[in-house]
Short mmCIF file of C-alpha atoms in Angstrom, two decimals:
data_model
loop_
_atom_site.label_atom_id
_atom_site.label_comp_id
_atom_site.label_asym_id
_atom_site.label_seq_id
_atom_site.Cartn_x
_atom_site.Cartn_y
_atom_site.Cartn_z
CA UNK A 30 5.50 127.03 210.50
CA UNK A 31 7.07 127.40 207.56
CA UNK A 32 4.26 129.45 206.27
CA UNK A 33 4.58 131.89 209.55
CA UNK A 34 7.90 132.57 208.69
CA UNK A 35 7.00 132.92 205.25
CA UNK A 36 4.12 135.67 206.33
CA UNK A 37 6.83 137.15 208.45
CA UNK A 38 9.29 137.78 205.75
CA UNK A 39 6.79 139.31 203.78
CA UNK A 40 5.48 141.75 206.64
CA UNK A 41 9.05 142.81 207.51
CA UNK A 42 9.77 143.31 203.99
CA UNK A 43 6.80 145.59 203.24
CA UNK A 44 7.48 147.63 206.23
CA UNK A 45 10.88 147.96 205.47
CA UNK A 46 9.52 149.84 202.38
CA UNK A 47 7.46 151.79 203.64
CA UNK A 48 9.78 152.86 205.87
CA UNK A 49 12.41 153.39 202.90
CA UNK A 50 9.48 155.10 200.92
CA UNK A 51 8.73 156.93 204.37
CA UNK A 52 12.80 158.33 204.65
CA UNK A 53 13.02 159.24 201.60
CA UNK A 54 9.81 161.22 201.33
CA UNK A 55 11.23 163.39 204.36
CA UNK A 56 14.70 163.40 202.53
CA UNK A 57 13.20 165.24 199.79
CA UNK A 58 11.12 167.50 201.71
CA UNK A 59 13.89 168.36 203.94
CA UNK A 60 16.16 168.71 200.84
CA UNK A 61 13.61 170.99 199.05
CA UNK A 62 13.34 172.93 202.88
CA UNK A 63 17.08 173.43 202.63
CA UNK A 64 16.98 175.30 199.30
CA UNK A 65 13.77 177.53 199.85
CA UNK A 66 16.30 178.83 202.62
CA UNK A 67 19.45 179.58 200.81
CA UNK A 68 16.70 180.77 197.82
CA UNK A 69 15.63 183.01 200.93
CA UNK A 70 19.15 184.19 201.78
CA UNK A 71 19.98 185.14 198.19
CA UNK A 72 16.99 187.09 197.18
CA UNK A 73 16.90 188.90 200.83
CA UNK A 74 15.05 192.49 200.49
CA UNK A 75 16.68 195.30 201.69
CA UNK A 76 15.70 195.70 204.56
CA UNK A 77 17.86 192.05 205.35
CA UNK A 78 20.40 193.10 203.31
CA UNK A 79 20.99 196.41 201.55
CA UNK A 80 23.72 195.76 199.50
CA UNK A 81 24.66 192.40 197.82
CA UNK A 82 27.86 192.43 200.30
CA UNK A 83 25.48 191.98 202.66
CA UNK A 84 23.65 189.03 201.72
CA UNK A 85 24.26 185.83 203.71
CA UNK A 86 26.36 183.75 201.04
CA UNK A 87 27.79 181.81 203.76
CA UNK A 88 24.68 180.29 205.14
CA UNK A 89 23.26 179.99 201.81
CA UNK A 90 26.32 177.57 200.47
CA UNK A 91 25.98 176.01 203.68
CA UNK A 92 21.89 174.89 203.44
CA UNK A 93 22.81 174.26 198.97
CA UNK A 94 25.26 171.71 199.86
CA UNK A 95 22.72 170.33 202.78
CA UNK A 96 20.63 170.15 200.29
CA UNK A 97 22.94 168.11 198.04
CA UNK A 98 23.87 165.57 200.38
CA UNK A 99 19.92 164.75 200.55
CA UNK A 100 20.01 164.24 196.95
CA UNK A 101 19.34 167.25 195.64
CA UNK A 102 21.54 167.31 192.35
CA UNK A 103 19.44 169.25 189.55
CA UNK A 104 20.80 172.19 187.44
CA UNK A 105 19.00 174.43 189.95
CA UNK A 106 20.34 173.78 192.87
CA UNK A 107 23.89 173.43 191.54
CA UNK A 108 23.73 176.80 189.69
CA UNK A 109 22.38 178.21 192.79
CA UNK A 110 25.08 176.58 194.47
CA UNK A 111 27.59 178.22 191.89
CA UNK A 112 25.95 181.94 192.64
CA UNK A 113 26.16 181.75 196.28
CA UNK A 114 29.77 180.41 196.20
CA UNK A 115 30.09 183.83 193.78
CA UNK A 116 28.68 185.80 195.84
CA UNK A 117 30.83 184.46 198.65
CA UNK A 118 34.04 184.98 196.66
CA UNK A 119 33.06 188.55 195.71
CA UNK A 120 32.26 189.29 199.77
CA UNK A 121 35.66 187.97 200.53
CA UNK A 122 37.41 190.16 197.53
CA UNK A 123 38.59 187.05 195.70
CA UNK A 124 37.13 188.64 191.96
CA UNK A 125 38.76 186.04 190.47
CA UNK A 126 37.48 182.98 191.28
CA UNK A 127 34.00 184.70 192.02
CA UNK A 128 33.97 184.84 187.68
CA UNK A 129 34.68 181.90 187.39
CA UNK A 130 32.30 180.39 189.67
CA UNK A 131 29.46 183.12 187.80
CA UNK A 132 30.69 181.02 184.57
CA UNK A 133 29.01 177.61 186.28
CA UNK A 134 26.37 179.49 187.38
CA UNK A 135 25.71 181.24 184.00
CA UNK A 136 25.64 177.89 182.88
CA UNK A 137 22.77 176.46 184.75
CA UNK A 138 20.74 179.35 185.51
CA UNK A 139 20.89 181.49 182.83
CA UNK A 140 20.92 184.78 182.18
CA UNK A 141 18.93 185.51 185.64
CA UNK A 142 18.96 189.50 186.90
CA UNK A 143 20.88 187.80 189.84
CA UNK A 144 23.08 186.38 188.43
CA UNK A 145 23.58 189.43 185.69
CA UNK A 146 24.38 192.06 188.88
CA UNK A 147 26.72 190.12 190.45
CA UNK A 148 28.89 189.95 187.09
CA UNK A 149 28.48 193.32 187.16
CA UNK A 150 29.72 193.86 190.39
CA UNK A 151 32.55 191.55 189.95
CA UNK A 152 33.66 193.26 186.87
CA UNK A 153 33.26 196.93 188.69
CA UNK A 154 35.94 195.68 190.91
CA UNK A 155 37.91 194.65 188.43
CA UNK A 156 38.08 198.03 186.92
CA UNK A 157 36.27 196.75 183.71
CA UNK A 158 33.52 199.53 183.53
CA UNK A 159 32.61 198.59 180.16
CA UNK A 160 31.82 194.95 180.93
CA UNK A 161 30.02 196.07 184.01
CA UNK A 162 27.58 198.23 182.57
CA UNK A 163 26.83 195.80 180.23
CA UNK A 164 26.29 193.32 182.68
CA UNK A 165 24.23 196.08 185.01
CA UNK A 166 22.05 197.22 181.64
CA UNK A 167 21.28 193.41 180.52
CA UNK A 168 20.28 192.75 184.53
CA UNK A 169 17.89 195.38 184.69
CA UNK A 170 16.67 194.14 181.28
CA UNK A 171 15.72 191.06 182.41
CA UNK A 172 14.00 192.43 185.74
CA UNK A 173 13.38 196.00 185.69
CA UNK A 174 12.40 195.71 189.65
CA UNK A 175 15.62 193.71 190.78
CA UNK A 176 16.53 196.01 193.70
CA UNK A 177 20.24 194.92 194.02
CA UNK A 178 20.75 195.79 189.87
CA UNK A 179 19.64 199.49 190.91
CA UNK A 180 21.39 199.93 194.12
CA UNK A 181 24.71 199.08 191.86
CA UNK A 182 23.36 201.00 189.18
CA UNK A 183 23.25 203.81 191.87
CA UNK A 184 26.83 202.62 193.38
CA UNK A 185 28.22 203.41 189.51
CA UNK A 186 26.44 206.59 189.21
CA UNK A 187 27.90 207.81 192.55
CA UNK A 188 31.51 206.56 190.89
CA UNK A 189 31.28 208.96 188.25
CA UNK A 190 30.01 211.43 190.36
CA UNK A 191 26.47 211.35 188.17
CA UNK A 192 24.66 212.58 191.03
CA UNK A 193 21.10 212.77 189.48
CA UNK A 194 21.16 209.40 188.04
CA UNK A 195 21.95 208.02 191.66
CA UNK A 196 18.71 209.95 192.93
CA UNK A 197 16.85 208.23 190.29
CA UNK A 198 18.05 204.88 191.23
CA UNK A 199 17.48 205.57 195.17
CA UNK A 200 14.35 207.45 195.92
CA UNK A 201 12.50 204.59 194.32
CA UNK A 202 14.12 202.14 196.32
CA UNK A 203 14.13 204.15 199.52
CA UNK A 204 10.19 204.51 198.47
CA UNK A 205 9.81 200.93 198.96
CA UNK A 206 12.59 200.18 201.92
CA UNK A 207 12.78 203.54 204.01
CA UNK A 208 13.98 202.89 206.51
CA UNK A 209 17.00 201.43 205.55
CA UNK A 210 19.96 203.02 206.65
CA UNK A 211 22.73 202.43 203.59
CA UNK A 212 20.17 203.99 201.55
CA UNK A 213 19.95 207.75 203.42
CA UNK A 214 24.06 207.11 203.67
CA UNK A 215 23.67 207.04 199.17
CA UNK A 216 21.29 209.28 199.38
CA UNK A 217 23.56 211.71 201.42
CA UNK A 218 26.69 211.13 198.60
CA UNK A 219 24.69 212.28 195.78
CA UNK A 220 23.41 215.11 197.07
CA UNK A 221 26.78 216.37 198.39
CA UNK A 222 28.04 215.62 194.15
CA UNK A 223 24.47 217.73 193.29
CA UNK A 224 25.74 220.46 195.64
CA UNK A 225 22.79 220.33 198.05
CA UNK A 226 22.63 220.97 201.76
CA UNK A 227 20.43 218.38 202.34
CA UNK A 228 23.14 215.87 202.04
CA UNK A 229 23.76 216.72 206.09
CA UNK A 230 19.34 215.34 206.77
CA UNK A 231 20.21 212.57 204.30
CA UNK A 232 23.61 211.57 206.66
CA UNK A 233 21.64 212.03 209.89
CA UNK A 234 18.63 209.88 209.05
CA UNK A 235 20.98 207.44 208.47
CA UNK A 236 22.18 207.51 211.32
CA UNK A 237 18.95 207.74 213.58
CA UNK A 238 18.18 204.41 211.50
CA UNK A 239 20.95 203.04 212.63
CA UNK A 240 23.41 204.04 215.22
CA UNK A 241 26.09 201.44 213.75
CA UNK A 242 26.34 202.77 210.26
CA UNK A 243 29.93 203.87 210.42
CA UNK A 244 30.02 204.79 206.86
CA UNK A 245 27.42 207.50 207.19
CA UNK A 246 29.00 208.58 210.59
CA UNK A 247 32.13 209.13 208.76
CA UNK A 248 30.50 211.42 206.09
CA UNK A 249 28.66 213.08 208.69
CA UNK A 250 32.07 213.85 209.91
CA UNK A 251 33.36 215.11 207.08
CA UNK A 252 30.88 217.76 205.92
CA UNK A 253 31.19 218.75 209.75
CA UNK A 254 34.86 219.36 209.67
CA UNK A 255 34.12 221.42 205.95
CA UNK A 256 31.48 223.61 207.63
CA UNK A 257 33.88 224.51 210.70
CA UNK A 258 32.01 222.59 213.41
CA UNK A 259 34.96 220.81 214.83
CA UNK A 260 33.36 219.53 218.03
CA UNK A 261 30.55 217.99 215.90
CA UNK A 262 33.48 216.06 213.43
CA UNK A 263 35.00 214.63 216.42
CA UNK A 264 31.51 213.17 218.23
CA UNK A 265 30.59 211.89 215.23
CA UNK A 266 34.02 210.02 214.02
CA UNK A 267 33.92 209.45 218.02
CA UNK A 268 30.52 207.09 217.00
CA UNK A 269 32.20 205.88 213.30
CA UNK A 270 34.79 204.07 215.51
CA UNK A 271 32.31 202.45 218.24
CA UNK A 272 30.36 200.91 215.26
CA UNK A 273 33.71 200.08 213.84
CA UNK A 274 36.87 200.06 216.19
CA UNK A 275 39.24 199.22 213.04
CA UNK A 276 37.69 201.65 210.46
CA UNK A 277 40.89 203.42 208.87
CA UNK A 278 38.70 206.46 207.49
CA UNK A 279 36.92 206.32 210.95
CA UNK A 280 40.17 207.25 212.95
CA UNK A 281 41.63 209.34 210.46
CA UNK A 282 38.68 211.73 210.83
CA UNK A 283 39.02 211.73 214.32
CA UNK A 284 42.60 212.06 214.36
CA UNK A 285 41.47 215.44 212.03
CA UNK A 286 38.83 216.90 214.36
CA UNK A 287 41.09 215.98 217.48
CA UNK A 288 43.71 218.02 215.99
CA UNK A 289 41.67 221.09 215.08
CA UNK A 290 39.98 220.40 218.35
CA UNK A 291 43.76 221.71 219.92
CA UNK A 292 44.11 217.79 220.70
CA UNK A 293 47.90 217.38 219.19
CA UNK A 294 49.13 214.22 220.88
CA UNK A 295 45.14 212.43 220.53
CA UNK A 296 45.33 213.15 216.90
CA UNK A 297 49.05 212.08 216.71
CA UNK A 298 48.16 208.63 218.24
CA UNK A 299 44.92 208.17 215.53
CA UNK A 300 47.01 209.73 212.61
CA UNK A 301 49.50 206.68 213.50
CA UNK A 302 47.06 204.12 214.11
CA UNK A 303 45.04 205.32 211.52
CA UNK A 304 48.56 204.25 209.32
CA UNK A 305 48.64 200.56 211.04
CA UNK A 306 45.26 200.08 209.77
CA UNK A 307 45.42 201.32 206.35
CA UNK A 308 49.20 200.13 205.39
CA UNK A 309 49.09 200.89 201.76
CA UNK A 310 47.51 204.45 202.05
CA UNK A 311 49.75 207.29 202.31
CA UNK A 312 46.61 209.61 203.96
CA UNK A 313 47.34 209.20 207.28
CA UNK A 314 50.99 209.51 207.70
CA UNK A 315 50.56 212.38 205.27
CA UNK A 316 48.29 214.00 208.01
CA UNK A 317 51.06 212.63 210.95
CA UNK A 318 53.43 214.69 208.98
CA UNK A 319 51.18 218.01 208.90
CA UNK A 320 50.80 218.20 212.50
CA UNK A 321 54.35 217.47 213.09
CA UNK A 322 54.92 220.24 210.56
CA UNK A 323 52.75 222.74 212.13
CA UNK A 324 54.53 221.93 215.19
CA UNK A 325 57.96 222.88 214.23
CA UNK A 326 59.05 219.62 214.07
CA UNK A 327 60.17 219.62 210.71
CA UNK A 328 63.08 216.82 210.87
CA UNK A 329 60.07 214.62 212.09
CA UNK A 330 57.61 215.65 208.88
CA UNK A 331 60.42 215.03 206.30
CA UNK A 332 61.01 211.60 207.70
CA UNK A 333 56.66 211.04 207.84
CA UNK A 334 56.50 212.39 204.64
CA UNK A 335 59.21 210.38 203.14
CA UNK A 336 57.23 207.08 204.78
CA UNK A 337 54.11 207.99 202.99
CA UNK A 338 55.93 209.09 199.34
CA UNK A 339 57.07 205.44 200.32
CA UNK A 340 53.48 204.18 199.96
CA UNK A 341 52.22 206.14 197.25
CA UNK A 342 54.38 208.74 195.15
CA UNK A 343 52.04 209.09 192.18
CA UNK A 344 50.18 211.80 194.21
CA UNK A 345 52.02 215.39 193.40
CA UNK A 346 50.56 217.19 196.80
CA UNK A 347 53.10 214.07 198.66
CA UNK A 348 55.85 215.70 197.40
CA UNK A 349 54.67 219.26 197.59
CA UNK A 350 54.57 218.89 201.24
CA UNK A 351 57.78 217.08 201.45
CA UNK A 352 59.73 219.80 199.48
CA UNK A 353 57.92 222.51 201.99
CA UNK A 354 59.33 220.59 205.09
CA UNK A 355 62.77 220.41 203.64
CA UNK A 356 62.61 224.48 203.00
CA UNK A 357 61.47 225.18 206.72
CA UNK A 358 64.99 222.98 207.12
CA UNK A 359 66.68 224.83 204.87
CA UNK A 360 67.46 222.25 202.66
CA UNK A 361 67.06 224.32 199.67
CA UNK A 362 68.69 221.45 197.34
CA UNK A 363 67.03 218.44 198.48
CA UNK A 364 63.12 220.86 198.39
CA UNK A 365 63.83 221.80 194.89
CA UNK A 366 64.28 217.62 194.23
CA UNK A 367 60.93 217.53 195.68
CA UNK A 368 59.34 220.48 194.03
CA UNK A 369 60.75 218.82 190.79
CA UNK A 370 58.97 215.54 191.65
CA UNK A 371 55.85 217.16 191.99
CA UNK A 372 56.13 218.97 188.49
CA UNK A 373 56.38 215.58 186.94
CA UNK A 374 53.49 214.60 188.03
CA UNK A 375 51.22 217.53 188.00
CA UNK A 376 53.30 220.09 185.44
CA UNK A 377 51.28 222.97 186.29
CA UNK A 378 50.85 222.83 190.04
CA UNK A 379 51.26 226.23 190.72
CA UNK A 380 52.25 226.17 193.99
CA UNK A 381 55.34 223.70 193.52
CA UNK A 382 56.23 225.92 190.83
CA UNK A 383 56.28 228.95 193.42
CA UNK A 384 58.49 226.43 196.32
CA UNK A 385 61.12 225.83 193.36
CA UNK A 386 61.22 229.26 192.49
CA UNK A 387 62.29 229.77 196.40
CA UNK A 388 64.34 226.99 196.20
CA UNK A 389 66.51 228.13 193.51
CA UNK A 390 66.69 231.37 194.78
CA UNK A 391 68.20 230.40 198.03
CA UNK A 392 71.13 228.32 195.80
CA UNK A 393 71.75 231.10 193.79
CA UNK A 394 70.47 230.24 190.48
CA UNK A 395 68.37 233.52 189.66
CA UNK A 396 67.21 232.53 186.00
CA UNK A 397 65.73 229.61 186.79
CA UNK A 398 64.15 230.70 189.57
CA UNK A 399 62.82 233.66 187.54
CA UNK A 400 61.15 231.63 185.06
CA UNK A 401 59.47 229.15 188.12
CA UNK A 402 57.91 232.42 189.78
CA UNK A 403 56.69 233.91 186.50
CA UNK A 404 55.11 230.27 185.21
CA UNK A 405 53.59 230.19 189.29
CA UNK A 406 52.27 234.09 189.06
CA UNK A 407 50.70 232.84 185.97
CA UNK A 408 49.07 230.07 186.70
CA UNK A 409 47.67 231.20 189.97
CA UNK A 410 46.27 234.47 188.66
CA UNK A 411 44.60 234.92 192.71
CA UNK A 412 48.15 234.44 194.25
CA UNK A 413 49.62 236.70 195.60
CA UNK A 414 52.90 234.88 196.90
CA UNK A 415 55.01 234.11 193.53
CA UNK A 416 54.90 237.57 192.75
CA UNK A 417 56.14 238.69 196.10
CA UNK A 418 59.12 236.38 195.64
CA UNK A 419 60.02 237.89 192.55
CA UNK A 420 59.82 240.87 193.69
CA UNK A 421 62.63 240.09 196.70
CA UNK A 422 64.73 237.85 194.39
CA UNK A 423 64.91 240.92 192.09
CA UNK A 424 65.86 243.24 195.45
CA UNK A 425 68.45 240.66 195.88
CA UNK A 426 69.88 241.53 192.60
CA UNK A 427 69.49 244.79 192.96
CA UNK A 428 66.97 245.07 190.04
CA UNK A 429 64.99 247.91 191.79
CA UNK A 430 62.55 248.51 188.68
CA UNK A 431 61.83 244.94 188.21
CA UNK A 432 61.31 244.72 192.04
CA UNK A 433 58.55 247.68 192.01
CA UNK A 434 56.62 245.79 188.93
CA UNK A 435 56.29 242.55 191.07
CA UNK A 436 55.35 244.54 194.12
CA UNK A 437 52.51 246.24 192.43
CA UNK A 438 51.40 243.29 190.94
CA UNK A 439 50.96 241.38 194.10
CA UNK A 440 49.69 244.58 195.34
CA UNK A 441 47.10 244.25 192.77
CA UNK A 442 46.16 241.11 193.46
CA UNK A 443 45.81 241.47 197.73
CA UNK A 444 45.51 245.10 198.37
CA UNK A 445 45.36 244.63 201.90
CA UNK A 446 48.98 243.15 201.81
CA UNK A 447 51.30 245.45 204.49
CA UNK A 448 54.57 243.57 203.61
CA UNK A 449 54.01 244.29 199.79
CA UNK A 450 53.13 248.44 200.41
CA UNK A 451 55.61 248.57 202.60
CA UNK A 452 58.58 247.59 200.32
CA UNK A 453 56.94 249.16 197.28
CA UNK A 454 57.04 252.29 199.09
CA UNK A 455 60.33 252.03 200.31
CA UNK A 456 61.13 251.75 196.50
CA UNK A 457 59.65 254.51 194.92
CA UNK A 458 61.41 256.38 198.27
#
């Protein structure tokens, strides 16, 4: 009896050991499988992820964490997890945390091209161009065929408006992956920088490949607007919004196209919506102010321009718009202040000097007005308006000789000006 119990005990122990060995083997196999699946996500080809921002970083993090739970704690897995978390942080916009995770990844993975490329992207996002370029050079030296490093190099070139360099990185990628819409969109940007008409074809190729490529729709719409094809532009921006309903750029673009097509109410709604979607961006409010000004709603235009300037006051053009609107309300003192604000930001902005001259003329400050208008005429040799305003100022002061000289110079700039020709004839009378 005792011998039977002993044999049963030994058999059970052996069976338990076999089960443990079997479970251990399964667990290791499962962990390895999870790691490989995570690696496939992180090393996704361009056909699956056309950019670091499109890699499935969160999925990779989940897979690697599950692998760790099954016992994979080696340096490779720990490093990959740190890299995946850094990529996740980068995609979320937390660049400081991304840089910290990248340091952890580097300690375990070393100078891998993927780590260096992400380091370059993070440095670019943090406005550290020298560090970004150094990391990108190192990534391409480590792996000259690294697709995401080449794509990032193209983006750097586009930032610097180096269209030919961007094409040198993009064209080989397109040859390898011809059906990736974002590559054609970037190629369109490079061609635009180079002033080539086939930029339009590149954007059209992008939206043909992927009708959800809202950035390409926006760029295509922008080109149509520049060409004066406002109905085509409206269709493009509407397509962009179908793909990305909360895109402020697409909403603003549709508003501009609607305004050009005569849909004032629709444009106003779009500008207001774009201002909500981009609460730190002055451009939608500036566009709304222009619309209100063009429909003679000057008080509302002034208030809207002030709201735009409250968001971003560094742009001289915003102050110029405000000054022009105040002048239309005959608030010449306020207009002069706005034009001076524009000139503090852009001292050689001829339009602001012209506006300042007109405002000072209405305020009775003749000599400063003359200086402003003379300087405006000097800065913009093709614009007759400062000289015409200068001529009117001299007429008001009874200085016919100076007025005749100004009208003559204005007419030389614009021989078709009926006003200049009529005024000059009267003075010569």
